[in-house]
PDB file of C-alpha atoms in Angstrom:
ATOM      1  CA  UNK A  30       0.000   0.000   0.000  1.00  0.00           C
ATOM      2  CA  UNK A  31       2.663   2.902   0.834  1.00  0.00           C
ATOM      3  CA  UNK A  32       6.301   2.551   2.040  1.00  0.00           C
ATOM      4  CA  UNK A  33       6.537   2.069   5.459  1.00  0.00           C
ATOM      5  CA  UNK A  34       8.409   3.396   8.099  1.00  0.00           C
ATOM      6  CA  UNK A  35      10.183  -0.252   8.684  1.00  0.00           C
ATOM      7  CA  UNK A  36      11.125  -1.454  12.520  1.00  0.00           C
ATOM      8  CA  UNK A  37      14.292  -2.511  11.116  1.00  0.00           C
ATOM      9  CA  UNK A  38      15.830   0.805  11.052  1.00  0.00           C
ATOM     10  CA  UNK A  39      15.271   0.751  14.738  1.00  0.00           C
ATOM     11  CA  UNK A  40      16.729  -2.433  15.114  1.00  0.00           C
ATOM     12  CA  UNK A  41      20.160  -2.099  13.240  1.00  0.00           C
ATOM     13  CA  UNK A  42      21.035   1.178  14.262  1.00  0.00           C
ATOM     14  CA  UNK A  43      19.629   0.847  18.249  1.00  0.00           C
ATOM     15  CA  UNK A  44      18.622  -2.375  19.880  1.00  0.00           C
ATOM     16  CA  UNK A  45      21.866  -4.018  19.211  1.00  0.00           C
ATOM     17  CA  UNK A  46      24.118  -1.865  20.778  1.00  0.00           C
ATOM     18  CA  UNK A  47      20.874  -1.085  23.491  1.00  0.00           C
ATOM     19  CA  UNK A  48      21.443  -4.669  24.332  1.00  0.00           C
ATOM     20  CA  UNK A  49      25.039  -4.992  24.309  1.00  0.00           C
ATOM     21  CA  UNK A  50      25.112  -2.208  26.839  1.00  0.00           C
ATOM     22  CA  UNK A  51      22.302  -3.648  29.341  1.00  0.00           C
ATOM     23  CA  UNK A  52      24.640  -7.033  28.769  1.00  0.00           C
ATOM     24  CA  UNK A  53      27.577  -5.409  30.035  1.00  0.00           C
ATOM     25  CA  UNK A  54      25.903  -4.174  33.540  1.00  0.00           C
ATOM     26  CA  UNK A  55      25.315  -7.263  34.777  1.00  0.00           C
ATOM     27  CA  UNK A  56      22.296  -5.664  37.073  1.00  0.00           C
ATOM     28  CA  UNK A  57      20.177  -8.555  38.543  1.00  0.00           C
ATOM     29  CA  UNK A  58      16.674  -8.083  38.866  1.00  0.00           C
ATOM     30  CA  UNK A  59      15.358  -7.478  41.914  1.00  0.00           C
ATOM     31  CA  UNK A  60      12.517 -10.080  43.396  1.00  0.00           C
ATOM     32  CA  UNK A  61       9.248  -9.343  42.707  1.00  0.00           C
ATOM     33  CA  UNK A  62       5.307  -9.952  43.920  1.00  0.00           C
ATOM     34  CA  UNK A  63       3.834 -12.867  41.919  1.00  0.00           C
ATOM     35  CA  UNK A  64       1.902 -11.623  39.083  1.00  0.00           C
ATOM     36  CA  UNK A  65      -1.563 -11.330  39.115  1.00  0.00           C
ATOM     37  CA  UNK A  66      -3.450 -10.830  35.576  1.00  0.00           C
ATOM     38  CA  UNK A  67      -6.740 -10.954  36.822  1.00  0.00           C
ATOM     39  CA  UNK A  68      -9.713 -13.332  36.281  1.00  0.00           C
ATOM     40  CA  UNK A  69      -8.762 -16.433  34.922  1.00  0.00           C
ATOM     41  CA  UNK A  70      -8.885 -17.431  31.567  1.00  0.00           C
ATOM     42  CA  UNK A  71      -8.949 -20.356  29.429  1.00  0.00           C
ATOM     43  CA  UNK A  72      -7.113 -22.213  26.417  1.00  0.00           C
ATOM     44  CA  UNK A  73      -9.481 -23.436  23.668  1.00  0.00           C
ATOM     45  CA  UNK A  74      -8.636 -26.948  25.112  1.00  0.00           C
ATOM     46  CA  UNK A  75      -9.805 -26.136  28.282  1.00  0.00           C
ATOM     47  CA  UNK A  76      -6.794 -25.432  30.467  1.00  0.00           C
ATOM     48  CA  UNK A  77      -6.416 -22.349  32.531  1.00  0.00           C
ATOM     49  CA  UNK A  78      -3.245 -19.803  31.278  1.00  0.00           C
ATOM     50  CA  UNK A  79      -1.107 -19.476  33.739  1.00  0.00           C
ATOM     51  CA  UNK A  80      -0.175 -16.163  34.448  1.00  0.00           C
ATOM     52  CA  UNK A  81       3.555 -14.782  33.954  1.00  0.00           C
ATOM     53  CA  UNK A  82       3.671 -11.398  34.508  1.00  0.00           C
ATOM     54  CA  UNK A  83       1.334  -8.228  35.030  1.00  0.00           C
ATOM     55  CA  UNK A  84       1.827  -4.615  35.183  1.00  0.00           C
ATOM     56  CA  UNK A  85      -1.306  -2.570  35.798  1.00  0.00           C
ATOM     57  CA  UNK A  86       0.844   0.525  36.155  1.00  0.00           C
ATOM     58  CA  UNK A  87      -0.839   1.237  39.564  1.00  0.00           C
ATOM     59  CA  UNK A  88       0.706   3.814  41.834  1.00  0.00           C
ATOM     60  CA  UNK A  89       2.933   6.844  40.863  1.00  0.00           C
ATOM     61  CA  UNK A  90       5.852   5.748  39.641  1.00  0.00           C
ATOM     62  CA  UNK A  91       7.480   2.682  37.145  1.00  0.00           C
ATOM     63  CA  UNK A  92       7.823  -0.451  38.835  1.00  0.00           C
ATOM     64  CA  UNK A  93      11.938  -1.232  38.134  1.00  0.00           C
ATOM     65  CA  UNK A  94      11.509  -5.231  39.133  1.00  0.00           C
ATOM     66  CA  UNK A  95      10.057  -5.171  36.142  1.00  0.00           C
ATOM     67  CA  UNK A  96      10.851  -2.655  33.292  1.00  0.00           C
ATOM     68  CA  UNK A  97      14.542  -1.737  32.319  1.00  0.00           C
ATOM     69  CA  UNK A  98      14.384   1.794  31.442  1.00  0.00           C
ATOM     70  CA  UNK A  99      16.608   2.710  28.166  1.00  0.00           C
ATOM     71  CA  UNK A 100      18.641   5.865  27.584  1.00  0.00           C
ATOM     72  CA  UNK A 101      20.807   7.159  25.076  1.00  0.00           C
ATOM     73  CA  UNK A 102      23.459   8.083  27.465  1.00  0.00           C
ATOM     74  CA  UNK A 103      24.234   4.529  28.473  1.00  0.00           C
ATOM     75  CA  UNK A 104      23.103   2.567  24.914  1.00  0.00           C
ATOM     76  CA  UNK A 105      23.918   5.383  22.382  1.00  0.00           C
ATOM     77  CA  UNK A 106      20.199   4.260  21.075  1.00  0.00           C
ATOM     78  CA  UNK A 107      18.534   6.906  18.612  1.00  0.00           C
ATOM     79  CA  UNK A 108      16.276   6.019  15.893  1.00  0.00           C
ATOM     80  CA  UNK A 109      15.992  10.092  14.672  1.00  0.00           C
ATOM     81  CA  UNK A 110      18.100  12.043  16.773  1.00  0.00           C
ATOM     82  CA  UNK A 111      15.712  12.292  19.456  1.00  0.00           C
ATOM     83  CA  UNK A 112      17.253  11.518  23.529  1.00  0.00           C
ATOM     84  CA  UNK A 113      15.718   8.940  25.427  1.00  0.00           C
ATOM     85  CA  UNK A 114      15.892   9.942  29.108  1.00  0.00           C
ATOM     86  CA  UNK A 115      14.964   8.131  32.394  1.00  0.00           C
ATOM     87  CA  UNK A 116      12.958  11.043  33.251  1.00  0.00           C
ATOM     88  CA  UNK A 117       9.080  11.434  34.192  1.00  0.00           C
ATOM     89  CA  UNK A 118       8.666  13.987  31.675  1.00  0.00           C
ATOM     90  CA  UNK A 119       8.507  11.165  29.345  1.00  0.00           C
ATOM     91  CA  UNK A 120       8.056   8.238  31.490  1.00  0.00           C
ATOM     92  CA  UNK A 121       5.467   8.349  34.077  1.00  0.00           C
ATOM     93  CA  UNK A 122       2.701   6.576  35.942  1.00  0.00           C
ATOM     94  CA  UNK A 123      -0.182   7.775  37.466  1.00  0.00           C
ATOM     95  CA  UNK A 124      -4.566   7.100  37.284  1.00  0.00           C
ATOM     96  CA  UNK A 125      -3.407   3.271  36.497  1.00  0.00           C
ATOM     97  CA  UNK A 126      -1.560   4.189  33.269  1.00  0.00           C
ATOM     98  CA  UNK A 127       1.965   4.568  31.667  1.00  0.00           C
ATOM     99  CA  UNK A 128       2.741   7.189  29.584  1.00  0.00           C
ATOM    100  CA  UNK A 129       5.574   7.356  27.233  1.00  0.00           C
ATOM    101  CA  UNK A 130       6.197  10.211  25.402  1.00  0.00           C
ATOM    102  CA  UNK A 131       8.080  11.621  22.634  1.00  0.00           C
ATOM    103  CA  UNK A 132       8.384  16.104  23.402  1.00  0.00           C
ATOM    104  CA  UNK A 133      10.196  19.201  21.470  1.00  0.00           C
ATOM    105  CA  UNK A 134      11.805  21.475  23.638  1.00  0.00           C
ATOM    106  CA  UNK A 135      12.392  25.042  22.390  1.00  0.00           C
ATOM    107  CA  UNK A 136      15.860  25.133  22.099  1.00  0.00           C
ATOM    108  CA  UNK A 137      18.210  22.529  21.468  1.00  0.00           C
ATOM    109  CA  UNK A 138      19.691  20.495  24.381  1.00  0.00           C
ATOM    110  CA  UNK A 139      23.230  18.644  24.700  1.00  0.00           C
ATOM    111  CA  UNK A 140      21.740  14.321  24.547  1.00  0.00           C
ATOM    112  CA  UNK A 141      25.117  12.635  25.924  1.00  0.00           C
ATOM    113  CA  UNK A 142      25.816   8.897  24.205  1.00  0.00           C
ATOM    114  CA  UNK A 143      28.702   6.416  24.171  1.00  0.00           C
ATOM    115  CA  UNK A 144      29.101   6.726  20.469  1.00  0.00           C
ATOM    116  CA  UNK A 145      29.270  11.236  20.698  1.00  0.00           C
ATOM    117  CA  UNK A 146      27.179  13.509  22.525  1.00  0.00           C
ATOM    118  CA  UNK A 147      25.033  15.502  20.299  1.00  0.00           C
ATOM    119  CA  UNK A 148      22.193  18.215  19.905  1.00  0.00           C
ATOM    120  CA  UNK A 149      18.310  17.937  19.686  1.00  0.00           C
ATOM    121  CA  UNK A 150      15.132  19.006  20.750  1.00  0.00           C
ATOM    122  CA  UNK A 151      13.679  15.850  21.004  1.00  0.00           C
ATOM    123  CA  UNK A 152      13.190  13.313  23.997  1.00  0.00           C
ATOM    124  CA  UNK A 153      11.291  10.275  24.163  1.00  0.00           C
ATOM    125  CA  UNK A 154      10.455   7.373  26.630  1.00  0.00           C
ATOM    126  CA  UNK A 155      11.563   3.999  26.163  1.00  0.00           C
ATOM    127  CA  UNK A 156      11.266   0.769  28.278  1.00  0.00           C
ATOM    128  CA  UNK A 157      11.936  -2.802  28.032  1.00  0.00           C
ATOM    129  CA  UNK A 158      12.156  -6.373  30.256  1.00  0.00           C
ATOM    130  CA  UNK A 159      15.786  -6.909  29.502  1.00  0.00           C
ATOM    131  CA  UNK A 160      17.394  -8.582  32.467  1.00  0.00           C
ATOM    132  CA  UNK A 161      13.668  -8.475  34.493  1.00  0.00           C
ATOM    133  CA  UNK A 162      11.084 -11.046  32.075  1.00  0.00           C
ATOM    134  CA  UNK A 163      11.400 -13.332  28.815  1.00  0.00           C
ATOM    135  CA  UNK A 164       9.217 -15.995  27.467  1.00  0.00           C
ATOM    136  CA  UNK A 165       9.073 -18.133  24.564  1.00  0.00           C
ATOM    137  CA  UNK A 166       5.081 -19.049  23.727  1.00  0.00           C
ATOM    138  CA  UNK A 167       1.999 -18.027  25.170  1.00  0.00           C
ATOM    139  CA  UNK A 168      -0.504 -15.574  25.280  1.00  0.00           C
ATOM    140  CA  UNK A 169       0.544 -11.641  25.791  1.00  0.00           C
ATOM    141  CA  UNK A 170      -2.135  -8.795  26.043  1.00  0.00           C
ATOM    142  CA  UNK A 171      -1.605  -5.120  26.349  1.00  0.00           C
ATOM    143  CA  UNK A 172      -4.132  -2.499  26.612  1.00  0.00           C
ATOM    144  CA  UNK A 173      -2.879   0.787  25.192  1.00  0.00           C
ATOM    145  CA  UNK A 174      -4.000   3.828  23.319  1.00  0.00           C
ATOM    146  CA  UNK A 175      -2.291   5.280  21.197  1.00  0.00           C
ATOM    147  CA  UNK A 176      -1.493   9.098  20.427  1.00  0.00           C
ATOM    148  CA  UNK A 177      -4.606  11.598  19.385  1.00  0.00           C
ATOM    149  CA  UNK A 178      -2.847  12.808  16.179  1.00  0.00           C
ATOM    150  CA  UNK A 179      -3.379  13.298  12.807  1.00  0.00           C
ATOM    151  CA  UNK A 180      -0.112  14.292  12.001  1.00  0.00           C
ATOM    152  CA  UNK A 181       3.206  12.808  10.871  1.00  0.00           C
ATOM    153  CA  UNK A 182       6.159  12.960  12.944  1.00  0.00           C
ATOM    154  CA  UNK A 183       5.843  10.195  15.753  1.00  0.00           C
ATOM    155  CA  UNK A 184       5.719   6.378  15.835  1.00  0.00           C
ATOM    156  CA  UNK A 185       4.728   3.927  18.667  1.00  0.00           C
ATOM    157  CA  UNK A 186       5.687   0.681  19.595  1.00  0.00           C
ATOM    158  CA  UNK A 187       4.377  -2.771  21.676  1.00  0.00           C
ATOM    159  CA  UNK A 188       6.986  -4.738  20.276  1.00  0.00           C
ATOM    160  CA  UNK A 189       9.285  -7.602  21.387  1.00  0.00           C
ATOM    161  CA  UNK A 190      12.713  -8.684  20.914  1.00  0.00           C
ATOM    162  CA  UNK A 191      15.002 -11.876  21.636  1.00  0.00           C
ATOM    163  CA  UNK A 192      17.102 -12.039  24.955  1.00  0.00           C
ATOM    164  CA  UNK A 193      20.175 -13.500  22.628  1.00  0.00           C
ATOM    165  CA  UNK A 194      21.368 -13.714  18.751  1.00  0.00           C
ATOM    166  CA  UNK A 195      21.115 -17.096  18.650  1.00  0.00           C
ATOM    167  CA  UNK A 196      20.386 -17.259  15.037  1.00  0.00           C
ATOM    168  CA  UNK A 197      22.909 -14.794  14.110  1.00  0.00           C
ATOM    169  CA  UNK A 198      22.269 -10.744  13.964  1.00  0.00           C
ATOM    170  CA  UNK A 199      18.960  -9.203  12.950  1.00  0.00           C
ATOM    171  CA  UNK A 200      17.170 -10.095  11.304  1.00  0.00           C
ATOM    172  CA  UNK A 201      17.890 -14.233  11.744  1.00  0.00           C
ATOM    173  CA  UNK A 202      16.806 -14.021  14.962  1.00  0.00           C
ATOM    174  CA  UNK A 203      13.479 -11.945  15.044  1.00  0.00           C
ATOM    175  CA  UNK A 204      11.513  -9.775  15.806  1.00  0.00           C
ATOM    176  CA  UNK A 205       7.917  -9.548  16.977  1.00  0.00           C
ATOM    177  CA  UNK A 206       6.148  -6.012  16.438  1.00  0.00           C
ATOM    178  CA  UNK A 207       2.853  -6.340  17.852  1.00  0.00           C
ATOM    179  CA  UNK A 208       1.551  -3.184  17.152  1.00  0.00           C
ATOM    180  CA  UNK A 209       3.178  -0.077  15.824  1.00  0.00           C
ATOM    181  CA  UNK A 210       1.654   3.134  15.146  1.00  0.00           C
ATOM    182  CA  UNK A 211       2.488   5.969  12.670  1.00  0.00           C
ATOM    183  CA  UNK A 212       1.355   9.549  12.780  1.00  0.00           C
ATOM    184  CA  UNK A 213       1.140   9.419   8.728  1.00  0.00           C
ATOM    185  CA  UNK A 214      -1.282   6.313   8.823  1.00  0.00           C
ATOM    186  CA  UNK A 215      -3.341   7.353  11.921  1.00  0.00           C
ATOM    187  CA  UNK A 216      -6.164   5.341  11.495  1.00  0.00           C
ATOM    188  CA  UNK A 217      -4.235   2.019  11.822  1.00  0.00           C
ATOM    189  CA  UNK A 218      -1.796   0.121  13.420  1.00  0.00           C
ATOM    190  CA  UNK A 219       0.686  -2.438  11.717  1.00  0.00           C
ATOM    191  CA  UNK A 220       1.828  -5.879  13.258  1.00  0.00           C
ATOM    192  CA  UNK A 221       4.285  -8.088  11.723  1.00  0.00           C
ATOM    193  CA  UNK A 222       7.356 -10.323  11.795  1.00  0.00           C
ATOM    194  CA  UNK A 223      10.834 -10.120  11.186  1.00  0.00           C
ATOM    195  CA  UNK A 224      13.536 -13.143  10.290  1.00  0.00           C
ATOM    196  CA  UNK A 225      15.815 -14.225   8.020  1.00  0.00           C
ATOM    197  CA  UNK A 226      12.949 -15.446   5.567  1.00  0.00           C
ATOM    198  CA  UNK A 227      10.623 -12.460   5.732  1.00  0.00           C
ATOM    199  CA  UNK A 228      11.460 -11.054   2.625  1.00  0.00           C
ATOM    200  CA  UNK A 229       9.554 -13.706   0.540  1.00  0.00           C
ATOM    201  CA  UNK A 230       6.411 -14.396   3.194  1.00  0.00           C
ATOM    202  CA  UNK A 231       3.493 -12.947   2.455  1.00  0.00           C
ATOM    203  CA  UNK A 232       2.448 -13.392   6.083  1.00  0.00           C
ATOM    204  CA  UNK A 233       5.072 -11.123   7.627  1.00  0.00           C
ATOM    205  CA  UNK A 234       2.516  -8.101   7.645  1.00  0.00           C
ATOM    206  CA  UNK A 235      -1.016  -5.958   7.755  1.00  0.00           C
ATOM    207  CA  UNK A 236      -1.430  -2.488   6.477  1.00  0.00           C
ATOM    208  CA  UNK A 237      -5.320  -2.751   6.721  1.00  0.00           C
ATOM    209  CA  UNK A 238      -5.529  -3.150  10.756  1.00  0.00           C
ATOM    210  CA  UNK A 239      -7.910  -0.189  11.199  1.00  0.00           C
ATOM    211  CA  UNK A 240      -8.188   1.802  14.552  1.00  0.00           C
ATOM    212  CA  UNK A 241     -10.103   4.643  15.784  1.00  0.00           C
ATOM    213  CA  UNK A 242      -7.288   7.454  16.602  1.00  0.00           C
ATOM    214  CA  UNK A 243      -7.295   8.257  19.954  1.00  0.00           C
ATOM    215  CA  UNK A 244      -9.427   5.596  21.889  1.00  0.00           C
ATOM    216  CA  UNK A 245      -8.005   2.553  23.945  1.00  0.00           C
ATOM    217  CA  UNK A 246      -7.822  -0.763  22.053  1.00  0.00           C
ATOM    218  CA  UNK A 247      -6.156  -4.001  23.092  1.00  0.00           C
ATOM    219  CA  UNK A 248      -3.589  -5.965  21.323  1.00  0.00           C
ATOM    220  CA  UNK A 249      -2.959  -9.903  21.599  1.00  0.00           C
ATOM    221  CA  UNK A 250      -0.090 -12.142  20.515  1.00  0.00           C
ATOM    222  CA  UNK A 251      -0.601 -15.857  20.491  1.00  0.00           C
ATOM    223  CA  UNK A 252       2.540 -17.384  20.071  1.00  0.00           C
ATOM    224  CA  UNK A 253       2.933 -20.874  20.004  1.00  0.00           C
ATOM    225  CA  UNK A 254       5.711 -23.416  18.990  1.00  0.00           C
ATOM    226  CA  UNK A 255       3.249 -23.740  15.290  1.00  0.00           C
ATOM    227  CA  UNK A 256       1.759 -20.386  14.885  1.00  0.00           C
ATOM    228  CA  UNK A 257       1.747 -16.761  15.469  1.00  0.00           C
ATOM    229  CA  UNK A 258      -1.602 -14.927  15.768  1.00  0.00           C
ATOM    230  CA  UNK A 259      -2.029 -11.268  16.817  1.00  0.00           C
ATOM    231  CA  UNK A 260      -5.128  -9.639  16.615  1.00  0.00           C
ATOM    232  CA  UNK A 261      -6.675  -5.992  17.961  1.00  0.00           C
ATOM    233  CA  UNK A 262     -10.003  -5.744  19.972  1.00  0.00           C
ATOM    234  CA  UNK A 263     -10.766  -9.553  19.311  1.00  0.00           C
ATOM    235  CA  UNK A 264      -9.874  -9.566  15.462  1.00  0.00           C
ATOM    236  CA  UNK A 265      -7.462 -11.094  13.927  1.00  0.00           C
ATOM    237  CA  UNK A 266      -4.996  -9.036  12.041  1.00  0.00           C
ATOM    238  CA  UNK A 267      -1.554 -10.965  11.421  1.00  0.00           C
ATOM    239  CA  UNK A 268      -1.475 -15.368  11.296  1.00  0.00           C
ATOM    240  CA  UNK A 269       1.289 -16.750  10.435  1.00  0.00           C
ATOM    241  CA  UNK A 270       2.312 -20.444  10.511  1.00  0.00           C
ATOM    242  CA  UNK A 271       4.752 -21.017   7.972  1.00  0.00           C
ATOM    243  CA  UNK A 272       7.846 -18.983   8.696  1.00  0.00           C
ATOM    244  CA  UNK A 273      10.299 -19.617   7.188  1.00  0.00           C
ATOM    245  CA  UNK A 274      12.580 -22.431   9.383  1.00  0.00           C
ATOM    246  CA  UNK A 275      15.929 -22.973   7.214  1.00  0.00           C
ATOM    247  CA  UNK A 276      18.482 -25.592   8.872  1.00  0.00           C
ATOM    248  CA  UNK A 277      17.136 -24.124  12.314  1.00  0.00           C
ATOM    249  CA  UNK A 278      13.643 -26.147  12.307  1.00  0.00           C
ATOM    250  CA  UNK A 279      11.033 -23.862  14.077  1.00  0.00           C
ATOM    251  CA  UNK A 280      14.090 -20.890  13.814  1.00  0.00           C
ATOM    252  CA  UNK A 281      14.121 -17.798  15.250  1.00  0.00           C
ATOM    253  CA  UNK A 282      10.122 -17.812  17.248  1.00  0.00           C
ATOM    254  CA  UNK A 283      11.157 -20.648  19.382  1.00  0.00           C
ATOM    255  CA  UNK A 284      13.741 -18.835  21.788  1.00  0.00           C
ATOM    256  CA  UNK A 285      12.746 -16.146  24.704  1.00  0.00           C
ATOM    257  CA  UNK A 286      11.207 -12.832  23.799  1.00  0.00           C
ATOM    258  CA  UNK A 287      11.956  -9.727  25.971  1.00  0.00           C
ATOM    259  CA  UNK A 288       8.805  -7.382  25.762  1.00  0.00           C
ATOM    260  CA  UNK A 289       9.228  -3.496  24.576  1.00  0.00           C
ATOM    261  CA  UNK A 290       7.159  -0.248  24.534  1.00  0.00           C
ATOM    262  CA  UNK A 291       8.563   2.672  22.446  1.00  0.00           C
ATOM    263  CA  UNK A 292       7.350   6.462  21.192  1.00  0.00           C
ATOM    264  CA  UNK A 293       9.783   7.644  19.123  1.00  0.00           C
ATOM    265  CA  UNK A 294      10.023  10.289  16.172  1.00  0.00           C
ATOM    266  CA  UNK A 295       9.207   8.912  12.999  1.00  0.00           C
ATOM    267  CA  UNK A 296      11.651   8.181   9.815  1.00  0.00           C
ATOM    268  CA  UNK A 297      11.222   8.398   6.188  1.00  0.00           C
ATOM    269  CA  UNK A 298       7.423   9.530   4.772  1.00  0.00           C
ATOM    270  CA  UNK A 299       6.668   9.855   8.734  1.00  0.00           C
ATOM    271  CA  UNK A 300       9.201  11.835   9.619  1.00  0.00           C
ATOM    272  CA  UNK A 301       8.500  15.111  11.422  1.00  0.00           C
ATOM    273  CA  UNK A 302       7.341  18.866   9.344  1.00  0.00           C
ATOM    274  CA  UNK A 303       5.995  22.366  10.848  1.00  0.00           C
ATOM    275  CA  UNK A 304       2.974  20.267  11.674  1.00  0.00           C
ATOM    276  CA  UNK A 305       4.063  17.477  13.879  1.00  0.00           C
ATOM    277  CA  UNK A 306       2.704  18.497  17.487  1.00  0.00           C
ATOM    278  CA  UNK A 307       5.311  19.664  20.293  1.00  0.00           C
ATOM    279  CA  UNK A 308       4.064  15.728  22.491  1.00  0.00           C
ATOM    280  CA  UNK A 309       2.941  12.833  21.550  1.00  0.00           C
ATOM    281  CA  UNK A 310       2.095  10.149  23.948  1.00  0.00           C
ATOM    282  CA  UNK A 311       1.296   6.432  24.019  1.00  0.00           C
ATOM    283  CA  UNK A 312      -1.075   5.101  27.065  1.00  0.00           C
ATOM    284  CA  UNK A 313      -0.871   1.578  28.604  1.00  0.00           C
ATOM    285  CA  UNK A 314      -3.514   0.858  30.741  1.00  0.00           C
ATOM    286  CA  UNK A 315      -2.006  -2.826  31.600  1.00  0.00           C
ATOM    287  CA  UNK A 316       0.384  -5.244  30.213  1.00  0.00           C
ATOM    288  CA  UNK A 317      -0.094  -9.198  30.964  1.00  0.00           C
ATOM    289  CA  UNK A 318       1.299 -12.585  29.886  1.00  0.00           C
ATOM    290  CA  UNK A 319       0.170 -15.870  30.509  1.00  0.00           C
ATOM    291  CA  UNK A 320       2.001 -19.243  29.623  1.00  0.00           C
TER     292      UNK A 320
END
């Protein structure tokens, strides 16, 4: 339908070194309360899921035994020169939501980073499970809205990423993108898939997941060792059982997942013009995984 802004340009120029850098503190996560995702719900053969992890983002601030919180200063991360800060103006919790948020300051600011400081106006809010959760399989639910704009400029993310390159360097060992949301194409959000073979499946993507801007919606992966299904407000939008598996048999979806949620500026047709509002923020009423 139109070129999109692709996750991959994320990936190669950010997540790699944003992992090598969370690899080489060594933190250990701190224990944490057994996770409660509410009622309990059921498999289609009748089992109960078991629930993994929850964050209803209750109180007033992030809850670090669970979330990792990234920064350009320590990962030298930065998809379009914006500065990702561990700061509550673009990472906060309050009224049983997190907000992540991508803002324009009025002047430009010094953003220091391992690989050269450098200038912007831009900050953003990025977090991530590195070193606190991972799963291979399951079912994984998040409850989000995304921002109320019309405008290009700024992209969101519910995405997830693996805890090791086992299958060699991005692509070969995937990428999940649940959801991701671009100002340009506000009326929609796109899943899909990336791996080595993604390039010739036709089930790697969805432009045609429509949303109404502005208004809560919840997104669902069901991952299983045979098939990947994610779908928004009970429909599907993405299946895909055939990736493609090489000498690795079920290769790369078969290996722990680290979960991700991102508002960044947008790239390419999305980037930012005269237009693009000052904030944009992403809302996440709960996140919750079940095995």
């Amino acid at each position: 339908m139109y070129a999109r802004v692709p996750a991959w340009v994320r990936a190669v120029t950010g997540v790699v070194a944003l992992v090598a850098a969370m690899t080489a503190t060594g933190v250990a996560p701190a224990a944490a309360a057994a996770p409660n995702c509410g009622p309990t719900i059921y498999k289609t053969d009748g089992a109960p899921w078991v629930c993994t992890f929850a964050d209803d983002f209750t109180g007033t601030a992030l809850d670090r035994t669970k979330w990792y919180v990234q920064e350009t200063a320590t990962s030298g991360y930065s998809t379009a020169g914006e500065c990702y800060i561990n700061d509550k103006s673009v990472i906060a919790v309050g009224s049983g939501q997190l907000s992540l948020s991508t803002k324009r300051a009025g002047y430009l600011k010094t953003c220091a980073s391992p690989r050269g400081s450098f200038k912007t106006k831009y900050t953003a809010g990025s977090i991530n499970t590195f070193n606190t959760f991972s799963q291979a399989f399951g079912r994984f639910e998040f409850r989000a809205t995304f921002p109320n704009s019309k405008q290009p400029g700024h992209q969101s993310a519910i995405w997830m990423w693996p805890i090791a390159d086992t299958y060699g360097l991005w692509p070969y060992s995937g990428e999940i993108d649940i959801a991701e949301w671009y100002g340009r194409y506000y009326d929609r959000a796109i899943p899909s898939l990336k791996y080595g073979g993604m390039y010739t499946d036709p089930n790697t993507t969805n432009n045609y997941c429509m949303l109404a801007v502005g208004q809560p919606h919840t997104f669902v992966l069901d991952w299983s060792p045979t098939g990947i299904t994610i779908s928004y407000d009970g429909t599907v939008c993405l299946r895909n059982t055939q990736w493609f598996t090489g000498i690795y048999g079920t290769a790369p979806f078969d290996k722990p997942f680290m979960l991700a949620l991102t508002q960044i500026l947008g790239t390419g047709n999305n980037a930012p013009t005269w237009l693009t509002p000052s904030t944009s923020t992403m809302k996440v009423d709960w996140v919750r995984v079940w095995s």
